[in-house]
Amino acid sequence: MTSESKPAHFLQNIIREDLAGGRVSEVVTRFPPEPNGYLHIGHAKSICLNFGLAQEFGGSCNLRFDDTNPAKEEEEYVESIKRDVSWLGFQWAGEAKYTSDYFDQLYDWALHLIKEGKAYVCHLSPEEARAYRGTLTEPGKNSPYRDRSVEENLALFEQMKNGEMKEGECSLRARIDMAAPNINLRDPIIYRIKKMAHHQTGDKWCIYPSYDFAHGQSDAMEGISHSICTLEFEDHRPLYDWFLENLPVPAHPRQYEFARLNLNYTVVSKRKLKQLVDEKHVDGWDDPRMPTLSGMRRRGVPPAAIRNFCEMIGVTRSDSVVDLGMLEYAIRDDLDKNAPRAMCVMDPLKVTLTNYPEGEEENLNAPGHPVREDLPARVLPFTRTLYIEREDFREEANKKYKRLVLGKKVRLRNAYVIHADEVVKDANGEIVELRCSVDRDTLGKDPADGVKPKGVIHWVSAEKNVDCEVRLYDRLFSDPAPDAGDKNFLDFVNPDNLEILSGCKAEIGLANAEPEQSYQFERNGYFCRDSKYGTVEKPVFNRTIGLRDSWAKEQDK
RNA sequence: UGGGGCGUAGCCAAGCGGUAAGGCAGCGGGUUUUGAUCCCGUCAUGCGUAGGUUCGAAUCCUACCGCCCCAGCCA
């Protein structure tokens, strides 16, 4: 720890004290997703927290699929979750675990509660149970089945397990306190009947434990020292503790809650994400505009950027909304340091260098990165005809415009200084070509007259380049809180969230770009080859994020 | 109107009785063959509000206000 390191957050403080005071000898955490959907940026915070804490304190972190509800869960998600956690850069301890691994033990513990008179089979229908539960301000009433004998409960529970009861006909409930102000303590259901195959246990069971009955005991079995979850589970903590106190568990882990991540301009609810996919607002769960980890991966977001972002935003108990700009900063910060540089002209304007011999070609060397000397240099073929960005030329402009102007000079990035001599237009007055002259004595040095061009623009050889398609993504929603209150988030889908450019010309080396390998297209932004679309001859590049653009800001003034 | 939480700058967030860290965004300037990066400067007489305790309060006490979560056989 250096003097300039971040101050510790409350969980780090708690762990430090637990370790120092001997309450725990080793830190064991767990990331417990339900395999019912794809992981998103919100999960990333939890992953980084749980795995990060284990790493920081020399402990370990389990990956545990919280699969107590076969109606909602699928094997497909198990695989995608493993892939995403690994991609983020974390390794779970041993094999991935499943709450369903513990169904036998959980069943025995249910029996234990029954024998202790602390659980009973209740034949109230779901509707009746709701009525008996009371309300937020009124206590509930005891179920008429609450005082069944141990023997009767044992027999009935056996029948439940054997499939002799119908779904919803009855359930096993903990016998706690129907008048408790905390509704979770009003005889919560701990086993329900679901005549349904489970993706891990097949048709072995037709009764399944509830989250509350499964989670703490699973933690205990795994020797979890700190069971970290989000704020909405805070009210469940007394119940978490009640089970651990009333069952012969090997340990009593403690639950701590933190505030989940909220990001403006972003929705992460599974239902809404699914709707975006189903209604074709996006191209799938891994669409680069999606806040899913698979979408961000495809878009070119480096996992380290997500980790740093999670580090930046901190861990607290206050419900807050993080500005998307922070995520964008973290992405740019990582990419600036690590992405090799390249040039790509999005909207090509042909330039002919009238004093450059036809058929001549030379290979110019360009660094792979302005400061990272470990990144390999590249070779740029320079020829008589080139492409520059259409918006990098004006027939006339004031001094603020630092690009190519008719009759003036500009530096071609990593190459020569050129002078714009003449504009060629078509019948409609459209500029179709620029005729320029090149100063061959300007490679790596200023012009002999000592007049240094103010601007530098990117370019690509018109004779040797990669024809490609470029996809420019913008934020998915135009409203900072698209799902706040009673708004319909679909009303705020940003109509300009995707712009597809074709006929873009990238430097030749990009022909071999690999998906997920990020590049900075100089003066433009960060890009990576798409893993889904494009061909060998004509790749598709996704813009991860643009460079900061103070010129655009200046122009808006 | 029951229970559980949370209120420090536009946003995130330190602070734990000794006179408001840091980051993002913003603004101003410098360097620059990327209008990027980098560097420098600037940005809360103020900590939800009102009282009180104290030599001294964001920190302690009291009251009030605002926001979030809970009435699935979901997690």
XYZ file of C-alpha atoms (C1' of nucleotides) in Angstrom:
632
model
C 0.000 0.000 0.000
C 1.413 3.343 -0.998
C 0.427 6.659 0.483
C -1.489 7.520 -2.659
C -3.514 4.301 -2.779
C -7.266 4.386 -2.538
C -8.806 4.483 0.909
C -10.374 1.194 1.912
C -14.113 0.690 1.505
C -16.307 -0.669 4.256
C -15.968 -4.316 3.257
C -12.198 -4.114 3.148
C -12.308 -2.624 6.635
C -14.587 -5.354 7.903
C -12.394 -8.076 6.486
C -9.265 -6.506 7.863
C -10.827 -6.435 11.317
C -12.146 -9.987 11.008
C -8.707 -11.208 10.082
C -6.960 -9.174 12.762
C -9.468 -10.174 15.430
C -9.332 -13.815 14.449
C -13.010 -14.146 13.552
C -11.932 -15.692 10.282
C -8.647 -17.250 9.328
C -9.162 -17.125 5.588
C -11.240 -15.040 3.249
C -13.601 -17.107 1.134
C -16.167 -15.328 -1.008
C -18.456 -16.419 -3.767
C -20.089 -15.033 -6.879
C -23.549 -16.640 -6.980
C -25.355 -15.895 -10.255
C -28.636 -17.512 -11.098
C -28.130 -19.103 -14.521
C -31.141 -17.394 -15.985
C -29.602 -14.802 -18.284
C -26.465 -13.149 -19.537
C -24.068 -11.295 -17.290
C -23.985 -7.519 -17.619
C -21.994 -4.549 -16.374
C -23.887 -4.653 -13.084
C -22.701 -8.203 -12.454
C -19.182 -7.045 -13.216
C -19.217 -4.925 -10.087
C -20.148 -7.929 -7.975
C -17.617 -10.156 -9.712
C -14.806 -7.660 -9.240
C -15.810 -7.175 -5.621
C -15.986 -10.845 -4.674
C -13.000 -12.060 -6.644
C -11.083 -8.879 -5.899
C -11.514 -9.190 -2.146
C -10.418 -12.809 -2.220
C -7.376 -11.853 -4.260
C -6.485 -8.906 -2.082
C -6.600 -10.898 1.136
C -5.020 -14.064 -0.175
C -8.254 -16.044 -0.060
C -10.396 -17.679 -2.677
C -13.669 -17.100 -4.451
C -16.137 -19.701 -5.615
C -18.377 -19.520 -8.636
C -21.702 -20.917 -7.540
C -24.724 -21.227 -9.762
C -27.718 -20.465 -7.635
C -30.011 -22.898 -9.356
C -32.941 -23.492 -7.052
C -35.602 -22.678 -9.601
C -35.650 -25.025 -12.600
C -38.483 -23.020 -14.129
C -36.164 -20.137 -14.885
C -32.756 -21.586 -15.384
C -30.931 -23.172 -18.277
C -27.620 -24.854 -18.944
C -26.948 -22.440 -21.805
C -26.446 -19.638 -19.334
C -24.030 -21.644 -17.245
C -21.563 -21.717 -20.085
C -21.898 -18.065 -20.982
C -21.451 -17.047 -17.354
C -18.273 -19.088 -17.034
C -16.928 -17.574 -20.214
C -17.703 -14.037 -19.073
C -16.166 -14.455 -15.629
C -13.012 -15.900 -17.170
C -12.904 -13.149 -19.743
C -13.132 -10.547 -17.017
C -9.933 -12.078 -15.727
C -10.955 -14.111 -12.712
C -10.471 -17.720 -11.710
C -12.827 -19.444 -9.343
C -11.630 -21.930 -6.782
C -11.886 -25.547 -7.975
C -14.815 -26.607 -10.063
C -17.803 -24.369 -10.526
C -20.340 -25.162 -7.840
C -24.100 -25.433 -7.887
C -26.603 -24.931 -5.148
C -28.160 -28.086 -6.565
C -25.031 -29.952 -5.438
C -26.421 -29.471 -1.944
C -30.018 -30.578 -2.471
C -29.540 -33.774 -0.437
C -28.075 -31.960 2.528
C -30.675 -29.215 2.277
C -33.397 -31.822 2.311
C -31.947 -33.389 5.452
C -31.835 -30.022 7.106
C -35.459 -29.434 6.244
C -36.215 -32.693 8.015
C -34.186 -31.461 10.947
C -36.295 -28.316 11.225
C -39.486 -30.345 11.061
C -38.260 -32.610 13.848
C -37.440 -29.588 15.938
C -40.943 -28.269 15.424
C -39.505 -25.387 13.423
C -41.027 -26.197 10.055
C -44.391 -27.428 8.895
C -46.220 -28.420 5.786
C -48.793 -25.780 5.003
C -51.795 -26.461 2.784
C -52.721 -22.854 2.282
C -52.994 -22.044 -1.416
C -50.698 -19.293 -2.700
C -53.648 -16.890 -2.591
C -54.594 -17.871 0.939
C -51.020 -17.651 2.070
C -50.864 -14.104 0.789
C -53.975 -13.177 2.735
C -52.609 -14.753 5.909
C -49.313 -12.964 5.528
C -50.810 -9.601 6.466
C -49.511 -6.364 5.002
C -46.606 -4.024 5.556
C -48.463 -2.387 8.408
C -50.583 -5.249 9.749
C -49.311 -8.497 11.246
C -50.166 -11.805 9.600
C -52.286 -14.609 10.978
C -51.078 -18.070 11.844
C -51.757 -20.710 9.254
C -54.331 -23.275 10.400
C -51.740 -25.927 9.547
C -49.064 -24.366 11.738
C -49.493 -26.757 14.641
C -49.403 -30.074 12.864
C -47.454 -32.755 14.686
C -43.909 -33.631 13.787
C -45.054 -37.035 12.564
C -47.720 -35.575 10.345
C -45.314 -33.011 8.927
C -42.724 -35.681 8.258
C -45.255 -37.825 6.459
C -46.637 -34.930 4.452
C -43.193 -33.673 3.455
C -42.333 -37.203 2.374
C -45.387 -37.174 0.147
C -44.339 -33.822 -1.269
C -40.945 -35.225 -2.103
C -42.463 -38.321 -3.659
C -44.597 -36.338 -6.018
C -47.855 -37.263 -4.347
C -48.940 -33.650 -4.054
C -49.847 -31.223 -6.770
C -47.899 -28.063 -7.467
C -49.196 -25.295 -5.262
C -51.162 -27.674 -3.118
C -48.855 -27.247 -0.183
C -45.405 -26.089 0.803
C -42.937 -26.454 3.621
C -42.659 -23.361 5.766
C -40.356 -22.294 8.540
C -42.208 -21.724 11.800
C -41.013 -18.344 12.925
C -43.361 -15.444 13.629
C -46.403 -14.370 11.647
C -46.430 -11.044 13.487
C -42.836 -10.140 12.709
C -42.485 -6.609 11.337
C -40.017 -8.036 8.846
C -42.211 -9.880 6.390
C -39.444 -12.323 5.546
C -39.844 -13.803 9.008
C -43.565 -14.498 8.637
C -43.185 -18.244 8.213
C -41.320 -18.116 4.894
C -41.671 -20.919 2.410
C -38.592 -23.086 2.339
C -39.614 -25.858 -0.058
C -42.072 -25.720 -2.897
C -43.320 -28.299 -5.361
C -42.190 -27.930 -8.945
C -42.788 -30.968 -11.087
C -40.104 -30.045 -13.456
C -36.756 -31.400 -14.562
C -33.701 -29.530 -13.411
C -30.760 -28.831 -15.710
C -28.342 -30.357 -13.205
C -30.332 -32.882 -11.191
C -32.678 -34.081 -13.908
C -35.899 -35.507 -12.509
C -34.514 -36.537 -9.167
C -36.516 -33.871 -7.366
C -39.976 -32.425 -7.607
C -39.535 -30.187 -4.598
C -36.998 -27.381 -4.617
C -35.615 -25.235 -1.794
C -36.190 -21.508 -1.811
C -33.383 -19.006 -2.132
C -33.581 -18.184 1.556
C -33.348 -21.789 2.637
C -30.530 -22.578 0.237
C -28.223 -19.622 0.198
C -26.890 -19.350 3.727
C -26.538 -23.089 4.151
C -24.673 -23.329 0.850
C -22.387 -20.590 2.094
C -21.846 -22.526 5.296
C -21.018 -25.725 3.435
C -18.511 -23.934 1.264
C -16.923 -22.234 4.229
C -17.734 -18.782 2.902
C -16.392 -16.176 5.293
C -18.114 -13.132 3.839
C -21.321 -13.564 1.888
C -21.691 -10.389 -0.114
C -24.945 -9.465 -1.789
C -26.887 -6.413 -2.852
C -28.936 -4.094 -0.663
C -32.341 -5.594 -1.413
C -31.318 -8.701 0.512
C -30.721 -6.787 3.671
C -34.169 -7.659 4.985
C -33.338 -11.300 4.416
C -30.337 -11.254 6.707
C -32.319 -12.073 9.871
C -33.689 -15.094 8.051
C -30.238 -16.019 6.741
C -29.047 -15.997 10.334
C -32.111 -17.800 11.667
C -31.466 -20.860 9.518
C -27.792 -20.948 10.422
C -28.635 -20.680 14.093
C -31.268 -23.388 13.980
C -29.450 -25.942 11.870
C -26.352 -28.051 12.622
C -24.294 -26.245 10.008
C -20.485 -26.432 9.980
C -20.036 -22.662 10.064
C -21.911 -19.410 10.362
C -20.924 -17.089 7.516
C -21.979 -13.473 7.659
C -23.898 -11.610 5.032
C -22.980 -8.083 4.018
C -24.797 -5.901 1.545
C -23.571 -3.260 -0.877
C -25.299 -1.016 -3.397
C -25.701 -2.497 -6.855
C -24.419 -0.553 -9.836
C -26.730 1.859 -11.580
C -25.476 3.481 -14.771
C -27.230 6.312 -16.499
C -28.309 5.914 -20.149
C -28.366 2.191 -19.464
C -30.881 -0.497 -18.595
C -29.805 -3.890 -17.312
C -32.994 -5.586 -16.256
C -33.183 -8.954 -17.886
C -36.745 -8.368 -19.017
C -35.855 -5.125 -20.754
C -32.709 -6.461 -22.332
C -34.692 -9.379 -23.650
C -37.263 -7.016 -25.061
C -34.559 -5.100 -26.920
C -33.426 -8.362 -28.434
C -36.888 -9.744 -29.179
C -38.132 -6.549 -30.744
C -34.976 -6.243 -32.820
C -33.780 -2.968 -31.431
C -30.470 -4.737 -31.233
C -28.961 -7.703 -32.962
C -28.795 -10.124 -30.029
C -27.534 -10.426 -26.477
C -24.015 -9.797 -27.678
C -24.878 -6.783 -29.814
C -22.084 -4.251 -29.253
C -24.613 -1.742 -27.954
C -25.759 -4.038 -25.177
C -24.482 -3.572 -21.599
C -23.909 -7.326 -21.412
C -20.371 -8.519 -20.925
C -20.628 -10.422 -24.174
C -21.780 -7.268 -25.951
C -18.992 -5.202 -24.481
C -16.468 -7.869 -25.405
C -17.668 -7.870 -28.989
C -17.548 -4.097 -29.021
C -13.902 -4.154 -28.026
C -14.051 -3.106 -24.403
C -11.001 -4.561 -22.665
C -11.729 -6.503 -19.475
C -9.120 -4.437 -17.641
C -11.142 -1.304 -18.404
C -14.156 -2.833 -16.708
C -12.071 -3.832 -13.726
C -10.622 -0.351 -13.416
C -14.058 1.150 -13.753
C -15.292 -0.993 -10.874
C -12.308 0.158 -8.874
C -13.094 3.806 -9.668
C -16.724 3.761 -8.620
C -16.092 2.335 -5.186
C -18.216 0.141 -2.956
C -20.743 1.653 -0.578
C -24.215 1.161 0.775
C -25.708 4.219 -0.857
C -27.871 3.756 -3.882
C -26.284 5.897 -6.575
C -26.217 6.384 -10.305
C -22.833 6.371 -11.953
C -22.261 8.556 -14.996
C -21.638 6.585 -18.167
C -18.784 9.015 -18.771
C -16.811 7.247 -16.065
C -17.045 3.935 -17.879
C -16.060 5.695 -21.083
C -13.085 7.223 -19.334
C -11.949 3.828 -18.070
C -12.240 2.377 -21.563
C -10.296 5.191 -23.222
C -7.706 5.131 -20.487
C -6.936 1.463 -21.007
C -7.119 1.587 -24.778
C -4.880 4.636 -25.037
C -2.191 2.784 -23.143
C -2.551 -0.519 -24.941
C -4.125 -0.254 -28.368
C -1.772 -0.288 -31.355
C -2.257 2.701 -33.650
C -3.503 2.475 -37.212
C -5.084 4.728 -39.803
C -8.439 4.355 -41.437
C -10.245 6.829 -43.666
C -13.981 6.725 -43.053
C -15.134 9.028 -45.826
C -12.436 8.893 -48.501
C -11.490 11.848 -50.671
C -8.987 11.024 -53.391
C -5.713 12.919 -53.441
C -3.311 12.805 -56.363
C 0.256 13.879 -55.685
C 1.067 15.420 -59.050
C 4.799 15.557 -58.403
C 5.056 11.969 -57.196
C 6.045 9.532 -59.966
C 3.385 7.197 -61.233
C 4.050 3.590 -60.272
C 6.442 4.546 -57.512
C 5.822 3.128 -54.090
C 7.802 3.409 -50.918
C 7.329 1.819 -47.528
C 7.192 4.294 -44.729
C 7.722 3.176 -41.159
C 5.331 4.178 -38.461
C 5.445 3.385 -34.763
C 2.856 0.985 -33.386
C 2.277 3.347 -30.487
C 3.552 6.789 -29.543
C 5.126 5.624 -26.290
C 4.859 1.850 -26.150
C 8.030 0.779 -27.903
C 7.205 -2.864 -27.295
C 4.363 -2.660 -29.801
C 5.619 -3.528 -33.274
C 6.153 -0.777 -35.822
C 4.101 -0.881 -39.001
C 4.823 -0.328 -42.661
C 2.716 2.105 -44.664
C 2.818 1.958 -48.437
C 2.995 5.502 -49.827
C 1.821 6.047 -53.390
C 0.886 8.748 -55.885
C -2.776 8.495 -55.074
C -4.032 8.554 -51.515
C -7.242 8.954 -49.571
C -7.787 11.505 -46.886
C -10.869 12.219 -44.822
C -13.343 14.387 -46.715
C -13.883 16.530 -43.645
C -10.157 17.173 -43.402
C -10.246 19.485 -46.428
C -11.814 22.871 -46.965
C -11.520 25.243 -49.837
C -11.294 28.056 -47.350
C -11.166 28.259 -43.589
C -10.125 30.440 -40.713
C -7.027 29.889 -38.605
C -8.850 27.633 -36.152
C -9.180 24.939 -38.798
C -5.936 23.026 -38.534
C -6.321 20.735 -41.515
C -5.836 20.940 -45.258
C -7.015 24.114 -46.960
C -6.736 24.957 -50.642
C -3.429 26.691 -51.232
C -2.080 25.623 -47.844
C -0.049 22.808 -46.352
C -0.755 19.980 -43.960
C 1.272 17.137 -42.504
C 0.254 13.621 -43.467
C 0.573 11.583 -40.308
C 3.759 9.524 -40.305
C 4.571 10.825 -43.793
C 5.193 13.973 -45.795
C 3.883 17.487 -45.869
C 1.631 18.148 -48.838
C 0.277 21.308 -50.420
C -3.255 21.541 -51.843
C -2.941 23.002 -55.350
C -6.223 22.324 -57.062
C -9.735 21.021 -56.494
C -11.467 18.793 -59.017
C -15.261 18.861 -58.974
C -17.919 16.916 -60.805
C -20.915 18.350 -62.685
C -22.792 18.844 -59.424
C -19.996 20.816 -57.868
C -19.029 17.921 -55.617
C -15.345 17.713 -54.847
C -14.133 14.425 -56.285
C -10.395 14.830 -56.107
C -7.616 16.989 -54.785
C -4.464 17.619 -56.738
C -1.610 18.239 -54.377
C 2.155 18.408 -54.369
C 4.303 16.577 -51.888
C 7.423 17.913 -50.239
C 9.712 14.912 -50.205
C 12.127 16.590 -47.832
C 9.748 16.506 -44.895
C 9.952 12.941 -43.670
C 10.564 13.216 -39.948
C 11.456 16.903 -40.251
C 9.917 20.272 -40.836
C 9.872 21.842 -44.304
C 13.068 23.572 -45.380
C 11.386 26.976 -45.242
C 10.909 26.425 -41.542
C 7.180 26.873 -41.745
C 5.699 24.038 -39.806
C 2.193 23.015 -40.861
C -0.269 23.441 -38.001
C -2.277 20.368 -38.775
C -1.709 16.656 -39.084
C -4.219 14.463 -40.855
C -4.470 10.746 -41.427
C -4.404 9.101 -44.825
C -4.212 5.764 -46.553
C -2.783 4.681 -49.900
C -5.445 4.537 -52.599
C -3.546 1.696 -54.202
C -2.914 -0.541 -51.208
C -5.508 -0.578 -48.472
C -8.243 -2.660 -46.931
C -11.759 -1.896 -47.995
C -13.939 -2.220 -44.942
C -17.196 -1.436 -43.217
C -17.199 0.571 -40.030
C -19.955 0.566 -37.446
C -20.246 3.605 -35.250
C -22.149 2.969 -32.057
C -23.599 5.593 -29.827
C -25.350 5.211 -26.494
C -28.388 2.964 -26.775
C -30.693 5.420 -25.012
C -31.067 9.137 -25.377
C -32.456 9.622 -21.887
C -30.259 9.357 -18.790
C -32.921 7.364 -16.970
C -34.871 5.538 -19.669
C -36.589 3.231 -17.204
C -37.269 5.652 -14.370
C -40.734 6.012 -12.919
C -43.482 4.969 -15.291
C -41.553 5.806 -18.453
C -41.465 3.285 -21.229
C -37.777 2.755 -21.876
C -38.422 1.887 -25.519
C -39.550 5.459 -26.108
C -35.984 6.535 -25.448
C -34.044 4.231 -27.722
C -31.554 6.533 -29.405
C -32.386 6.514 -33.129
C -28.754 7.282 -33.925
C -27.263 4.506 -31.870
C -25.747 2.875 -34.953
C -24.287 4.315 -38.126
C -22.900 1.948 -40.709
C -20.228 3.285 -43.035
C -19.112 1.320 -46.050
C -16.277 1.958 -48.445
C -13.945 2.885 -45.649
C -10.247 2.458 -46.358
C -7.983 1.080 -43.680
C -4.233 0.719 -43.756
C -3.142 -2.554 -45.257
C -1.926 -4.158 -42.051
C -5.471 -4.224 -40.740
C -6.292 -7.029 -43.160
C -5.013 -9.374 -40.475
C -6.802 -7.794 -37.539
C -8.233 -10.307 -35.090
C -11.640 -9.877 -33.459
C -11.368 -8.363 -29.964
C -7.928 -6.955 -30.795
C -8.294 -3.243 -30.261
C -6.718 -0.573 -32.439
C -6.745 3.143 -32.238
C -7.673 4.544 -35.610
C -5.699 7.714 -35.158
C -7.594 10.944 -34.764
C -10.815 8.981 -34.653
C -11.343 6.379 -31.976
C -10.830 2.822 -30.848
C -11.986 -0.036 -33.009
C -11.881 -3.779 -33.244
C -12.857 -6.233 -35.910
C -16.327 -7.644 -35.448
C -16.498 -11.324 -34.647
C -19.875 -11.875 -36.267
C -20.010 -9.909 -39.496
C -17.609 -9.182 -42.315
C -15.497 -11.367 -44.585
C -11.832 -12.033 -45.007
C -11.681 -9.540 -47.878
C -13.983 -7.009 -46.329
C -13.799 -6.845 -42.560
C -16.243 -5.006 -40.332
C -14.843 -2.792 -37.602
C -16.778 -1.805 -34.504
C -16.079 1.490 -32.882
C -15.587 0.774 -29.207
C -15.486 4.462 -28.370
C -14.388 7.690 -29.988
C -11.391 9.742 -28.950
C -12.176 12.730 -26.793
C -13.024 15.469 -29.250
C -12.315 18.995 -28.071
C -12.590 20.209 -31.681
C -16.217 19.144 -31.799
C -16.748 20.882 -28.490
C -15.102 24.022 -29.857
C -17.384 23.977 -32.875
C -20.467 23.630 -30.726
C -19.694 26.906 -29.004
C -49.219 4.313 8.281
C -44.908 -1.296 9.885
C -39.783 -2.861 9.146
C -34.875 -2.149 6.930
C -31.425 1.267 4.611
C -29.294 5.820 2.468
C -28.480 11.497 2.154
C -20.771 15.197 1.400
C -19.907 19.433 -5.623
C -23.248 18.100 -11.967
C -21.698 12.455 -11.004
C -18.841 8.667 -8.006
C -16.493 8.960 -3.299
C -12.885 9.766 1.299
C -13.811 11.579 6.019
C -15.287 8.386 12.263
C -14.584 15.688 17.318
C -9.415 19.613 15.362
C -11.357 23.231 10.770
C -13.932 19.324 3.490
C -8.905 13.633 0.106
C -9.168 11.652 -4.704
C -11.506 10.496 -9.423
C -15.145 11.610 -13.591
C -17.303 15.800 -15.989
C -16.391 21.158 -16.640
C -13.310 25.518 -17.212
C -8.290 27.989 -18.237
C -3.241 27.194 -19.880
C 1.381 24.338 -21.637
C 3.669 20.227 -24.631
C 2.467 17.437 -29.075
C 3.616 14.629 -36.554
C -3.354 12.046 -33.195
C -7.853 18.923 -32.134
C -5.759 12.216 -28.607
C -2.451 11.257 -24.657
C 0.474 13.865 -21.069
C 1.419 18.164 -17.770
C -0.077 22.546 -14.856
C -3.952 25.422 -12.733
C -9.186 26.010 -11.334
C -13.695 23.896 -9.414
C -17.914 22.700 -1.631
C -16.742 29.312 3.834
C -19.706 23.886 2.548
C -21.520 18.168 4.237
C -30.473 16.992 3.374
C -32.980 20.866 6.988
C -33.568 23.012 11.885
C -32.123 23.103 16.707
C -28.741 21.408 20.673
C -23.875 19.677 23.119
C -18.640 21.451 22.645
C -13.215 26.011 22.868
C -14.209 23.464 18.238
C -19.352 19.405 14.655
C -19.762 16.539 8.020
C -18.460 13.655 12.414
C -22.097 13.465 18.963
C -27.648 14.367 20.476
C -32.883 15.670 19.110
C -36.604 16.609 15.671
C -37.966 17.027 10.846
C -37.439 16.370 5.309
C -36.181 13.501 0.983
C -34.915 8.998 -1.632
C -34.422 3.442 -2.005
C -35.952 -1.737 -0.566
C -39.748 -5.371 1.517
C -46.503 -7.945 1.302
C -43.292 -14.332 -5.283
C -44.558 -21.222 -3.715
C -38.435 -15.369 -7.935
C -33.326 -14.591 -6.847
